[in-house]
Amino acid sequence: MTVPAPRTHPGAGDGRGSETGDLGRFGYGQQLHRSVGPFASFAAGFSFVSILTTVFQLFGLGFSFGGAGFFWTWPTVFAGQLLVALCFAELAARYPISGAVFQWSSRLAGTDFGWFTGWVMVVGQVLTVATAAIALQAVLPSVWSGFQLVGGPGAESAPTSATGAQNAVVLGLLLLVVTTAINVIGVRLMAVITSAGVAIEIVGVIALVIALFAHAERGPAVVATTTGAADGPYLSMWLASSLMAAYVMVGFDSAGELSEETHAPRATTPRTIVRALVVSGVGGALLLIAGLVAAPSLTDGTLASQGLAYVLTSRLGDVGGRLLLVCVAIAVAVCTLAVQTSGSRMVYSMARERAFPFATVLGRVSPRTGTPIGASVLVGAGAAIALAVNWHQSAVFTALASLCIAMLYLAYLGVTVPLLVRRFRGGLPDGVDEFGRPLFSLGRFGIVVNVLAVAYQVVMVVNLAWPRAAVYDLTDGTWWLQYSALLFIATTLVVGFFVHRRNRARHQGPIVLGARQVAGARPHPVEEPA
């Protein structure tokens, strides 16, 4: 049965003072602390994307497949993800609730479909935390050889080497201890650290771009060549190289995860979602070009194996290069923190609906810190396990990166597809934000943008999950590693089916969003699929 959604949302014209009442209309009490302002909201999305973290982590991989021409995967992925971000911005204005992707999907397609979307998103976020944490290996040993803890300072530190991969696990685990502690302490500390880290990252990107262009070895026209590409059909290599851009430009929706902790979220969150992606897209494009024009060589194999860290230390010298690499290390830490925060809010949002195992613990918010401590610890522990099982796997970087992004793209599809169906059935509700202004809307362009967003996502899911041995199986002969993306996605869905069925049986029916949260509050109507 379909319960029509209201055509308007009551605006909270007095701004911040009415945020609690606005949230109450959805059936939720204000448990999380509202300590996130506009810049911190932007920082949440920007630090999840974190161009310094992800470009440094996978620049070498992208170049090793597509050569200099792999640059063009960046504007291609940016254009596709911008379409997705615009769709998400509309939803963020109308449903400013933690667990954004789960909430949006549930309210568009029913809570059963939304549950699977949230489940896939949680698994993807846990893997993303792990992948972000191991990015320290691409930076710290280049800052100081003493950070190569496995095998000692003289051991091979390349992330795809045996000692490099194991050291990445050690550094990642140490970082997860720190980020989990910060998340437990409170969102205010997280917001301060994230905002400071983003400021440092933006300054670092600007400094890097200027410094590398000042040491250019060749002109920007090099991006029109395939110099340095792997052997094989170039289109196939180019598609494989798009993994880097796809991995970078996700997580802009994390500003939506913090909606219940953000001041004036209907007005703030939609803009910060789009702004985080746009700033990341422009900065990342300049950083890629700067790295290609400044690299000492595009053909000796060093750029493919050592990435941008090699370009920095060789062009800017030990002192200058290492100082900028410190900025990258800070960006890695802040990125890991932001991803873990986002994942914990998704777990919390599902758990408070009794839609997640151990819901009593995971759906509880500490009255002192205003944070979901159990959910934060779970995400950190899950990421640690994902790292630990890869101790002897030299493909940990590429395999985890591909897996986590494929999962996130699937979860995003769980929002954009039902959103497209909703548009054909009558569109989204109208209304005003906290300051009386019309909610963010794509207007008559909504259907076109949504159709293109879905088409792009489908192509990218197939591309990311494609069983490429060069991405998933560096052992050159282990079939289950080569097909690990497809096997992992299938396993996630099967496990999710049994978890969800057990949960429905235990609670004797489907999830009713917000029904258990605030006594006397009227839960927001949820459209069930016809």
Short mmCIF file of C-alpha atoms in Angstrom, two decimals:
data_model
loop_
_atom_site.label_atom_id
_atom_site.label_comp_id
_atom_site.label_asym_id
_atom_site.label_seq_id
_atom_site.Cartn_x
_atom_site.Cartn_y
_atom_site.Cartn_z
CA MET A 1 0.00 0.00 0.00
CA THR A 2 1.22 3.47 -0.83
CA VAL A 3 0.89 6.21 1.72
CA PRO A 4 1.26 9.53 -0.12
CA ALA A 5 4.07 11.76 1.05
CA PRO A 6 3.05 15.25 2.11
CA ARG A 7 3.52 17.88 -0.55
CA THR A 8 5.11 20.34 1.85
CA HIS A 9 7.41 20.25 4.81
CA PRO A 10 6.72 22.84 7.47
CA GLY A 11 9.55 25.31 7.35
CA ALA A 12 11.45 26.21 10.46
CA GLY A 13 11.51 29.90 9.85
CA ASP A 14 13.27 30.83 13.04
CA GLY A 15 16.40 28.90 11.98
CA ARG A 16 18.33 27.01 14.60
CA GLY A 17 15.78 27.23 17.35
CA SER A 18 13.33 24.97 15.51
CA GLU A 19 15.74 22.20 14.48
CA THR A 20 14.59 19.88 17.26
CA GLY A 21 10.94 20.34 16.32
CA ASP A 22 11.72 19.74 12.66
CA LEU A 23 13.45 16.47 13.51
CA GLY A 24 10.54 15.52 15.76
CA ARG A 25 8.18 15.64 12.77
CA PHE A 26 10.02 12.60 11.42
CA GLY A 27 9.51 10.80 14.73
CA TYR A 28 13.00 11.30 16.19
CA GLY A 29 14.21 12.99 19.33
CA GLN A 30 17.32 15.16 19.39
CA GLN A 31 19.91 12.81 20.87
CA LEU A 32 22.98 13.66 18.82
CA HIS A 33 24.55 17.03 19.66
CA ARG A 34 24.15 19.81 17.08
CA SER A 35 27.72 21.06 16.90
CA VAL A 36 28.36 21.12 13.14
CA GLY A 37 28.36 24.46 11.31
CA PRO A 38 28.50 25.18 7.54
CA PHE A 39 32.28 24.80 7.19
CA ALA A 40 32.39 21.65 9.32
CA SER A 41 29.57 20.21 7.18
CA PHE A 42 31.58 20.98 4.04
CA ALA A 43 34.67 19.54 5.72
CA ALA A 44 32.86 16.26 6.42
CA GLY A 45 32.24 15.72 2.70
CA PHE A 46 35.55 17.15 1.50
CA SER A 47 37.62 15.12 3.95
CA PHE A 48 35.78 11.91 2.98
CA VAL A 49 36.67 12.60 -0.66
CA SER A 50 40.15 13.80 0.46
CA ILE A 51 41.96 14.30 -2.83
CA LEU A 52 45.37 14.31 -1.14
CA THR A 53 44.71 10.93 0.47
CA THR A 54 43.21 9.17 -2.48
CA VAL A 55 45.20 10.72 -5.33
CA PHE A 56 48.47 9.94 -3.54
CA GLN A 57 47.21 6.45 -2.74
CA LEU A 58 46.18 5.42 -6.26
CA PHE A 59 47.90 7.81 -8.68
CA GLY A 60 50.48 5.14 -9.51
CA LEU A 61 47.79 2.55 -10.13
CA GLY A 62 45.84 4.79 -12.49
CA PHE A 63 48.98 5.76 -14.39
CA SER A 64 50.18 2.15 -14.61
CA PHE A 65 47.04 1.23 -16.55
CA GLY A 66 46.23 4.29 -18.64
CA GLY A 67 49.47 6.26 -18.82
CA ALA A 68 49.23 10.04 -19.05
CA GLY A 69 45.83 9.78 -20.74
CA PHE A 70 44.32 8.34 -17.56
CA PHE A 71 43.79 12.00 -16.58
CA TRP A 72 40.61 12.01 -18.66
CA THR A 73 38.98 9.51 -16.35
CA TRP A 74 38.91 12.33 -13.80
CA PRO A 75 36.54 14.76 -15.61
CA THR A 76 34.46 11.79 -16.77
CA VAL A 77 33.91 10.48 -13.24
CA PHE A 78 33.47 14.01 -11.89
CA ALA A 79 30.66 14.73 -14.35
CA GLY A 80 28.90 11.49 -13.46
CA GLN A 81 29.25 11.96 -9.71
CA LEU A 82 28.08 15.57 -9.94
CA LEU A 83 24.79 14.27 -11.35
CA VAL A 84 24.52 11.93 -8.35
CA ALA A 85 25.44 14.72 -5.90
CA LEU A 86 22.69 16.97 -7.29
CA CYS A 87 20.12 14.22 -6.73
CA PHE A 88 21.41 13.70 -3.19
CA ALA A 89 21.26 17.43 -2.49
CA GLU A 90 17.52 17.44 -3.22
CA LEU A 91 16.97 14.57 -0.80
CA ALA A 92 19.18 16.09 1.90
CA ALA A 93 16.97 19.19 1.90
CA ARG A 94 13.82 17.13 2.39
CA TYR A 95 15.05 14.42 4.75
CA PRO A 96 17.72 15.90 7.07
CA ILE A 97 18.22 12.68 9.04
CA SER A 98 21.30 10.65 10.05
CA GLY A 99 21.84 7.51 8.02
CA ALA A 100 21.09 9.50 4.90
CA VAL A 101 21.32 6.79 2.24
CA PHE A 102 19.31 4.32 4.35
CA GLN A 103 16.69 6.95 5.18
CA TRP A 104 16.39 8.29 1.64
CA SER A 105 16.09 4.84 0.07
CA SER A 106 13.55 3.71 2.68
CA ARG A 107 11.34 6.76 2.17
CA LEU A 108 11.47 6.40 -1.60
CA ALA A 109 11.14 2.63 -2.06
CA GLY A 110 9.99 1.17 1.25
CA THR A 111 11.92 0.02 4.28
CA ASP A 112 12.79 -3.47 2.99
CA PHE A 113 14.55 -2.04 -0.04
CA GLY A 114 16.03 0.74 2.10
CA TRP A 115 17.39 -1.81 4.56
CA PHE A 116 19.43 -3.56 1.86
CA THR A 117 20.66 -0.22 0.59
CA GLY A 118 21.79 0.71 4.09
CA TRP A 119 23.35 -2.73 4.64
CA VAL A 120 25.43 -2.48 1.46
CA MET A 121 26.41 1.08 2.40
CA VAL A 122 27.58 0.04 5.86
CA VAL A 123 29.74 -2.75 4.48
CA GLY A 124 31.14 -0.39 1.85
CA GLN A 125 31.90 2.28 4.45
CA VAL A 126 33.71 -0.20 6.71
CA LEU A 127 35.88 -1.26 3.76
CA THR A 128 36.45 2.40 2.87
CA VAL A 129 37.68 3.14 6.40
CA ALA A 130 40.19 0.30 6.04
CA THR A 131 41.30 1.47 2.60
CA ALA A 132 41.74 5.06 3.76
CA ALA A 133 43.76 3.97 6.79
CA ILE A 134 46.28 1.97 4.76
CA ALA A 135 46.97 5.05 2.61
CA LEU A 136 49.52 6.02 5.26
CA GLN A 137 51.84 3.50 3.63
CA ALA A 138 51.92 5.58 0.47
CA VAL A 139 53.21 8.56 2.49
CA LEU A 140 54.90 7.93 5.84
CA PRO A 141 57.84 5.74 4.71
CA SER A 142 58.70 8.49 2.21
CA VAL A 143 58.69 11.04 5.05
CA TRP A 144 60.94 8.91 7.26
CA SER A 145 62.20 5.38 6.65
CA GLY A 146 61.63 4.61 10.33
CA PHE A 147 57.90 4.36 9.58
CA GLN A 148 58.66 1.12 7.74
CA LEU A 149 58.05 -1.00 10.82
CA VAL A 150 57.87 -4.37 9.05
CA GLY A 151 61.31 -5.48 7.94
CA GLY A 152 63.00 -2.30 9.10
CA PRO A 153 63.98 0.93 7.31
CA GLY A 154 65.74 -0.88 4.50
CA ALA A 155 62.79 -3.08 3.56
CA GLU A 156 60.73 -2.60 0.41
CA SER A 157 58.01 -0.01 1.17
CA ALA A 158 56.02 -0.03 -2.08
CA PRO A 159 52.36 -0.75 -1.12
CA THR A 160 52.20 -3.69 -3.54
CA SER A 161 55.29 -5.39 -2.09
CA ALA A 162 55.02 -8.02 0.67
CA THR A 163 56.67 -5.92 3.38
CA GLY A 164 54.93 -2.76 2.17
CA ALA A 165 51.49 -4.36 2.32
CA GLN A 166 52.11 -5.74 5.81
CA ASN A 167 53.43 -2.41 7.04
CA ALA A 168 50.33 -0.74 5.60
CA VAL A 169 48.21 -3.00 7.81
CA VAL A 170 50.24 -2.07 10.91
CA LEU A 171 50.07 1.68 10.25
CA GLY A 172 46.39 1.42 9.41
CA LEU A 173 45.56 -0.38 12.65
CA LEU A 174 47.41 2.25 14.70
CA LEU A 175 45.48 5.02 12.94
CA LEU A 176 42.15 3.27 13.57
CA VAL A 177 42.82 3.26 17.30
CA VAL A 178 43.23 7.05 17.20
CA THR A 179 40.20 7.78 15.01
CA THR A 180 37.97 5.50 17.07
CA ALA A 181 39.00 7.31 20.25
CA ILE A 182 38.20 10.70 18.67
CA ASN A 183 34.80 9.48 17.49
CA VAL A 184 33.99 8.21 20.96
CA ILE A 185 34.99 11.48 22.63
CA GLY A 186 32.45 13.55 20.69
CA VAL A 187 31.35 15.18 17.46
CA ARG A 188 32.62 18.60 18.52
CA LEU A 189 36.20 17.32 18.66
CA MET A 190 35.68 15.47 15.40
CA ALA A 191 34.37 18.64 13.74
CA VAL A 192 37.29 20.74 14.99
CA ILE A 193 39.89 18.21 13.83
CA THR A 194 38.16 17.67 10.49
CA SER A 195 37.84 21.41 9.82
CA ALA A 196 41.49 22.02 10.71
CA GLY A 197 42.57 19.06 8.60
CA VAL A 198 40.59 20.27 5.60
CA ALA A 199 42.11 23.75 5.88
CA ILE A 200 45.58 22.15 5.90
CA GLU A 201 44.65 19.91 2.98
CA ILE A 202 43.39 22.80 0.84
CA VAL A 203 46.55 24.80 1.54
CA GLY A 204 48.61 21.69 0.81
CA VAL A 205 46.90 21.12 -2.55
CA ILE A 206 47.49 24.72 -3.60
CA ALA A 207 51.14 24.55 -2.52
CA LEU A 208 51.67 21.23 -4.28
CA VAL A 209 50.15 22.40 -7.55
CA ILE A 210 52.21 25.60 -7.58
CA ALA A 211 55.43 23.82 -6.63
CA LEU A 212 55.04 21.04 -9.20
CA PHE A 213 54.13 23.37 -12.04
CA ALA A 214 57.21 25.42 -11.14
CA HIS A 215 59.30 22.27 -11.72
CA ALA A 216 57.56 21.17 -14.92
CA GLU A 217 59.43 18.75 -17.14
CA ARG A 218 56.86 18.85 -19.94
CA GLY A 219 53.70 20.72 -20.91
CA PRO A 220 50.06 19.94 -19.96
CA ALA A 221 49.49 18.59 -23.47
CA VAL A 222 50.98 15.32 -22.21
CA VAL A 223 47.48 14.36 -21.01
CA ALA A 224 46.55 13.90 -24.68
CA THR A 225 49.04 11.02 -24.99
CA THR A 226 49.11 7.42 -23.79
CA THR A 227 52.72 7.59 -22.63
CA GLY A 228 53.35 5.06 -19.86
CA ALA A 229 50.20 3.00 -20.49
CA ALA A 230 50.19 -0.76 -19.97
CA ASP A 231 50.20 -3.10 -22.94
CA GLY A 232 46.82 -4.15 -24.28
CA PRO A 233 43.73 -2.52 -25.84
CA TYR A 234 43.86 1.08 -24.62
CA LEU A 235 40.13 1.39 -23.92
CA SER A 236 40.35 -1.56 -21.57
CA MET A 237 43.39 -0.07 -19.84
CA TRP A 238 41.71 3.34 -19.61
CA LEU A 239 38.61 1.88 -18.02
CA ALA A 240 40.78 0.06 -15.48
CA SER A 241 42.60 3.31 -14.69
CA SER A 242 39.26 4.96 -13.84
CA LEU A 243 39.38 3.09 -10.54
CA MET A 244 41.46 5.94 -9.13
CA ALA A 245 38.96 8.67 -10.00
CA ALA A 246 36.02 6.51 -8.93
CA TYR A 247 37.69 5.83 -5.60
CA VAL A 248 38.40 9.51 -4.98
CA MET A 249 35.02 11.02 -5.77
CA VAL A 250 32.72 9.30 -3.29
CA GLY A 251 31.61 10.28 0.19
CA PHE A 252 30.29 13.74 -0.62
CA ASP A 253 27.02 12.49 0.87
CA SER A 254 28.65 12.26 4.33
CA ALA A 255 27.44 15.78 5.03
CA GLY A 256 23.97 14.23 4.92
CA GLU A 257 25.04 11.64 7.50
CA LEU A 258 25.63 14.51 9.94
CA SER A 259 22.29 16.21 9.29
CA GLU A 260 21.02 15.66 12.84
CA GLU A 261 24.23 17.28 14.14
CA THR A 262 24.24 20.20 11.70
CA HIS A 263 22.75 23.63 12.31
CA ALA A 264 20.03 24.49 9.75
CA PRO A 265 20.55 21.22 7.82
CA ARG A 266 17.85 21.82 5.21
CA ALA A 267 19.68 24.95 4.07
CA THR A 268 23.26 23.88 4.75
CA THR A 269 23.61 20.23 3.76
CA PRO A 270 22.50 20.33 0.09
CA ARG A 271 25.01 23.05 -0.70
CA THR A 272 27.87 21.46 1.17
CA ILE A 273 27.30 18.14 -0.63
CA VAL A 274 27.69 19.81 -4.03
CA ARG A 275 30.44 22.17 -2.88
CA ALA A 276 32.57 19.36 -1.44
CA LEU A 277 32.51 17.51 -4.76
CA VAL A 278 33.13 20.58 -6.93
CA VAL A 279 36.10 21.80 -4.89
CA SER A 280 37.52 18.28 -4.84
CA GLY A 281 37.03 17.92 -8.59
CA VAL A 282 38.83 21.14 -9.48
CA GLY A 283 41.65 20.61 -6.99
CA GLY A 284 42.18 16.99 -7.99
CA ALA A 285 42.32 17.80 -11.71
CA LEU A 286 45.04 20.40 -11.12
CA LEU A 287 46.95 17.99 -8.88
CA LEU A 288 46.89 15.23 -11.52
CA ILE A 289 48.14 17.54 -14.26
CA ALA A 290 50.83 18.95 -11.98
CA GLY A 291 52.08 15.46 -11.15
CA LEU A 292 52.22 14.43 -14.81
CA VAL A 293 54.08 17.53 -15.99
CA ALA A 294 56.60 17.43 -13.12
CA ALA A 295 57.41 13.70 -13.03
CA PRO A 296 61.10 13.13 -13.89
CA SER A 297 60.11 10.28 -16.21
CA LEU A 298 56.91 8.76 -17.53
CA THR A 299 58.50 5.65 -18.97
CA ASP A 300 60.97 4.19 -16.46
CA GLY A 301 58.26 2.56 -14.31
CA THR A 302 58.99 4.59 -11.17
CA LEU A 303 55.89 6.78 -11.43
CA ALA A 304 53.68 3.69 -11.70
CA SER A 305 55.27 1.98 -8.69
CA GLN A 306 55.83 4.94 -6.34
CA GLY A 307 53.24 7.50 -7.45
CA LEU A 308 53.19 11.15 -6.47
CA ALA A 309 55.39 10.69 -3.40
CA TYR A 310 58.24 9.96 -5.79
CA VAL A 311 57.50 13.12 -7.80
CA LEU A 312 57.52 15.29 -4.68
CA THR A 313 60.75 14.04 -3.17
CA SER A 314 62.58 14.02 -6.51
CA ARG A 315 61.43 17.49 -7.60
CA LEU A 316 61.19 19.42 -4.35
CA GLY A 317 64.09 17.82 -2.50
CA ASP A 318 64.05 15.91 0.77
CA VAL A 319 63.07 18.83 2.99
CA GLY A 320 60.41 20.50 0.83
CA GLY A 321 59.00 17.21 -0.42
CA ARG A 322 58.74 15.71 3.04
CA LEU A 323 57.07 18.80 4.49
CA LEU A 324 54.34 18.55 1.88
CA LEU A 325 54.07 14.82 2.48
CA VAL A 326 53.33 15.61 6.12
CA CYS A 327 50.28 17.55 4.87
CA VAL A 328 49.27 14.45 2.94
CA ALA A 329 49.65 12.29 6.07
CA ILE A 330 47.37 14.69 7.97
CA ALA A 331 44.82 14.46 5.14
CA VAL A 332 44.95 10.65 5.34
CA ALA A 333 44.25 10.70 9.08
CA VAL A 334 41.39 13.18 8.73
CA CYS A 335 39.92 11.22 5.81
CA THR A 336 39.91 8.04 7.89
CA LEU A 337 38.25 9.91 10.74
CA ALA A 338 35.54 11.36 8.47
CA VAL A 339 34.75 8.03 6.82
CA GLN A 340 34.50 6.30 10.19
CA THR A 341 32.19 9.04 11.49
CA SER A 342 29.95 8.70 8.46
CA GLY A 343 29.83 4.92 8.80
CA SER A 344 29.00 5.08 12.49
CA ARG A 345 26.04 7.38 11.82
CA MET A 346 24.70 4.95 9.25
CA VAL A 347 24.95 2.06 11.73
CA TYR A 348 23.33 4.20 14.44
CA SER A 349 20.47 5.26 12.18
CA MET A 350 19.64 1.66 11.29
CA ALA A 351 20.12 0.37 14.83
CA ARG A 352 17.71 2.84 16.41
CA GLU A 353 15.04 1.44 14.10
CA ARG A 354 15.85 -2.04 15.50
CA ALA A 355 17.04 -2.82 11.96
CA PHE A 356 20.56 -3.90 12.85
CA PRO A 357 22.00 -6.73 14.98
CA PHE A 358 22.78 -5.72 18.57
CA ALA A 359 20.52 -2.70 18.08
CA THR A 360 20.25 -1.88 21.77
CA VAL A 361 23.98 -1.16 22.02
CA LEU A 362 24.55 0.24 18.53
CA GLY A 363 21.50 2.53 18.62
CA ARG A 364 22.41 4.13 21.94
CA VAL A 365 23.81 7.68 22.15
CA SER A 366 25.98 8.67 25.07
CA PRO A 367 24.22 11.51 26.92
CA ARG A 368 27.61 12.92 27.90
CA THR A 369 29.36 12.96 24.53
CA GLY A 370 26.31 12.95 22.24
CA THR A 371 27.88 10.25 20.07
CA PRO A 372 26.88 6.65 19.24
CA ILE A 373 29.85 5.00 20.95
CA GLY A 374 28.90 1.41 20.11
CA ALA A 375 28.45 2.22 16.41
CA SER A 376 31.79 4.06 16.27
CA VAL A 377 33.63 1.14 17.86
CA LEU A 378 31.91 -1.36 15.54
CA VAL A 379 32.97 0.49 12.38
CA GLY A 380 36.54 0.82 13.67
CA ALA A 381 36.68 -2.85 14.62
CA GLY A 382 35.22 -3.94 11.29
CA ALA A 383 37.83 -1.91 9.41
CA ALA A 384 40.58 -3.43 11.58
CA ILE A 385 39.38 -6.94 10.73
CA ALA A 386 39.32 -6.07 7.02
CA LEU A 387 42.95 -4.99 7.33
CA ALA A 388 44.05 -7.96 9.43
CA VAL A 389 42.76 -10.59 6.99
CA ASN A 390 44.86 -8.96 4.26
CA TRP A 391 48.15 -9.37 6.13
CA HIS A 392 49.59 -11.70 3.48
CA GLN A 393 47.81 -10.11 0.51
CA SER A 394 50.00 -7.74 -1.55
CA ALA A 395 46.95 -6.62 -3.52
CA VAL A 396 45.39 -5.13 -0.39
CA PHE A 397 45.41 -1.58 -1.84
CA THR A 398 43.82 -2.27 -5.18
CA ALA A 399 41.49 -5.06 -4.07
CA LEU A 400 40.05 -3.19 -1.07
CA ALA A 401 39.73 0.05 -3.05
CA SER A 402 37.82 -1.66 -5.84
CA LEU A 403 35.58 -3.56 -3.43
CA CYS A 404 34.63 -0.59 -1.28
CA ILE A 405 33.85 1.67 -4.23
CA ALA A 406 31.78 -0.97 -5.98
CA MET A 407 29.76 -1.35 -2.77
CA LEU A 408 29.26 2.41 -2.38
CA TYR A 409 28.17 2.76 -6.01
CA LEU A 410 25.63 -0.03 -5.49
CA ALA A 411 24.29 1.74 -2.41
CA TYR A 412 24.05 5.01 -4.32
CA LEU A 413 22.04 3.20 -6.99
CA GLY A 414 19.70 2.15 -4.19
CA VAL A 415 18.82 5.82 -3.89
CA THR A 416 18.94 7.20 -7.43
CA VAL A 417 16.84 4.43 -9.01
CA PRO A 418 13.84 4.76 -6.63
CA LEU A 419 14.25 8.55 -6.81
CA LEU A 420 13.82 8.33 -10.57
CA VAL A 421 10.70 6.21 -10.11
CA ARG A 422 9.35 8.79 -7.64
CA ARG A 423 9.91 11.58 -10.17
CA PHE A 424 7.81 9.76 -12.75
CA ARG A 425 5.09 9.22 -10.15
CA GLY A 426 4.79 12.85 -9.15
CA GLY A 427 8.06 14.19 -7.84
CA LEU A 428 9.46 15.17 -4.46
CA PRO A 429 7.65 17.24 -1.82
CA ASP A 430 8.15 21.00 -1.85
CA GLY A 431 8.78 23.23 1.12
CA VAL A 432 11.12 25.80 2.63
CA ASP A 433 14.32 25.59 4.61
CA GLU A 434 15.06 26.92 8.09
CA PHE A 435 15.26 30.48 6.76
CA GLY A 436 12.08 30.43 4.71
CA ARG A 437 13.77 29.90 1.34
CA PRO A 438 12.57 27.24 -1.15
CA LEU A 439 14.26 23.87 -0.70
CA PHE A 440 17.08 22.96 -3.09
CA SER A 441 15.50 21.62 -6.27
CA LEU A 442 16.54 20.61 -9.79
CA GLY A 443 13.14 21.65 -11.10
CA ARG A 444 12.35 20.60 -14.65
CA PHE A 445 15.89 19.23 -15.11
CA GLY A 446 15.36 16.64 -12.37
CA ILE A 447 14.38 13.72 -14.60
CA VAL A 448 17.19 14.30 -17.11
CA VAL A 449 19.82 14.60 -14.38
CA ASN A 450 18.46 11.53 -12.60
CA VAL A 451 18.39 9.35 -15.75
CA LEU A 452 21.99 10.26 -16.61
CA ALA A 453 23.08 9.65 -13.02
CA VAL A 454 21.60 6.12 -13.01
CA ALA A 455 23.11 5.27 -16.41
CA TYR A 456 26.54 6.43 -15.27
CA GLN A 457 26.34 4.46 -12.02
CA VAL A 458 25.36 1.22 -13.76
CA VAL A 459 28.33 1.49 -16.12
CA MET A 460 30.71 2.21 -13.26
CA VAL A 461 29.46 -0.67 -11.07
CA VAL A 462 30.13 -3.09 -13.94
CA ASN A 463 33.52 -1.50 -14.57
CA LEU A 464 34.58 -1.59 -10.92
CA ALA A 465 33.45 -5.16 -10.28
CA TRP A 466 34.92 -6.52 -13.51
CA PRO A 467 37.24 -9.44 -12.59
CA ARG A 468 40.54 -7.95 -13.67
CA ALA A 469 43.46 -10.04 -12.46
CA ALA A 470 45.71 -6.96 -12.44
CA VAL A 471 43.42 -5.36 -9.84
CA TYR A 472 42.19 -8.25 -7.73
CA ASP A 473 44.78 -10.99 -8.13
CA LEU A 474 48.45 -10.08 -8.07
CA THR A 475 49.28 -13.76 -7.41
CA ASP A 476 48.52 -14.43 -11.09
CA GLY A 477 46.52 -17.60 -10.75
CA THR A 478 44.13 -17.52 -7.76
CA TRP A 479 40.68 -17.60 -9.33
CA TRP A 480 38.72 -16.63 -6.24
CA LEU A 481 40.84 -13.49 -5.81
CA GLN A 482 40.20 -12.48 -9.40
CA TYR A 483 36.46 -12.85 -8.88
CA SER A 484 36.52 -11.56 -5.31
CA ALA A 485 34.43 -8.45 -6.07
CA LEU A 486 31.53 -10.43 -7.49
CA LEU A 487 31.84 -13.07 -4.76
CA PHE A 488 31.99 -10.46 -2.02
CA ILE A 489 28.96 -8.53 -3.32
CA ALA A 490 26.96 -11.76 -3.64
CA THR A 491 27.98 -12.87 -0.14
CA THR A 492 27.05 -9.48 1.31
CA LEU A 493 23.57 -9.68 -0.19
CA VAL A 494 23.02 -13.30 0.91
CA VAL A 495 24.14 -12.59 4.47
CA GLY A 496 22.02 -9.45 4.45
CA PHE A 497 18.98 -11.47 3.38
CA PHE A 498 19.24 -13.78 6.39
CA VAL A 499 19.99 -10.95 8.81
CA HIS A 500 17.01 -8.96 7.57
CA ARG A 501 14.67 -11.96 7.59
CA ARG A 502 15.65 -12.77 11.17
CA ASN A 503 15.14 -9.15 12.15
CA ARG A 504 11.65 -9.01 10.59
CA ALA A 505 10.65 -12.24 12.32
CA ARG A 506 11.95 -10.99 15.64
CA HIS A 507 10.01 -7.73 15.44
CA GLN A 508 7.00 -9.26 13.69
CA GLY A 509 6.84 -6.97 10.71
CA PRO A 510 8.62 -4.37 8.60
CA ILE A 511 10.51 -1.39 9.90
CA VAL A 512 8.39 1.70 10.62
CA LEU A 513 10.74 4.67 10.52
CA GLY A 514 10.72 6.79 13.64
CA ALA A 515 7.85 4.93 15.28
CA ARG A 516 9.83 3.92 18.38
CA GLN A 517 11.74 7.11 18.93
CA VAL A 518 9.54 9.88 20.33
CA ALA A 519 6.37 9.22 22.28
CA GLY A 520 3.48 11.05 20.68
CA ALA A 521 5.44 12.11 17.60
CA ARG A 522 3.93 11.33 14.23
CA PRO A 523 6.43 9.38 12.12
CA HIS A 524 7.02 10.72 8.65
CA PRO A 525 4.91 8.81 6.10
CA VAL A 526 6.89 6.19 4.24
CA GLU A 527 5.97 5.20 0.73
CA GLU A 528 5.91 1.46 0.33
CA PRO A 529 6.31 0.11 -3.21
CA ALA A 530 3.00 -0.41 -4.96
#
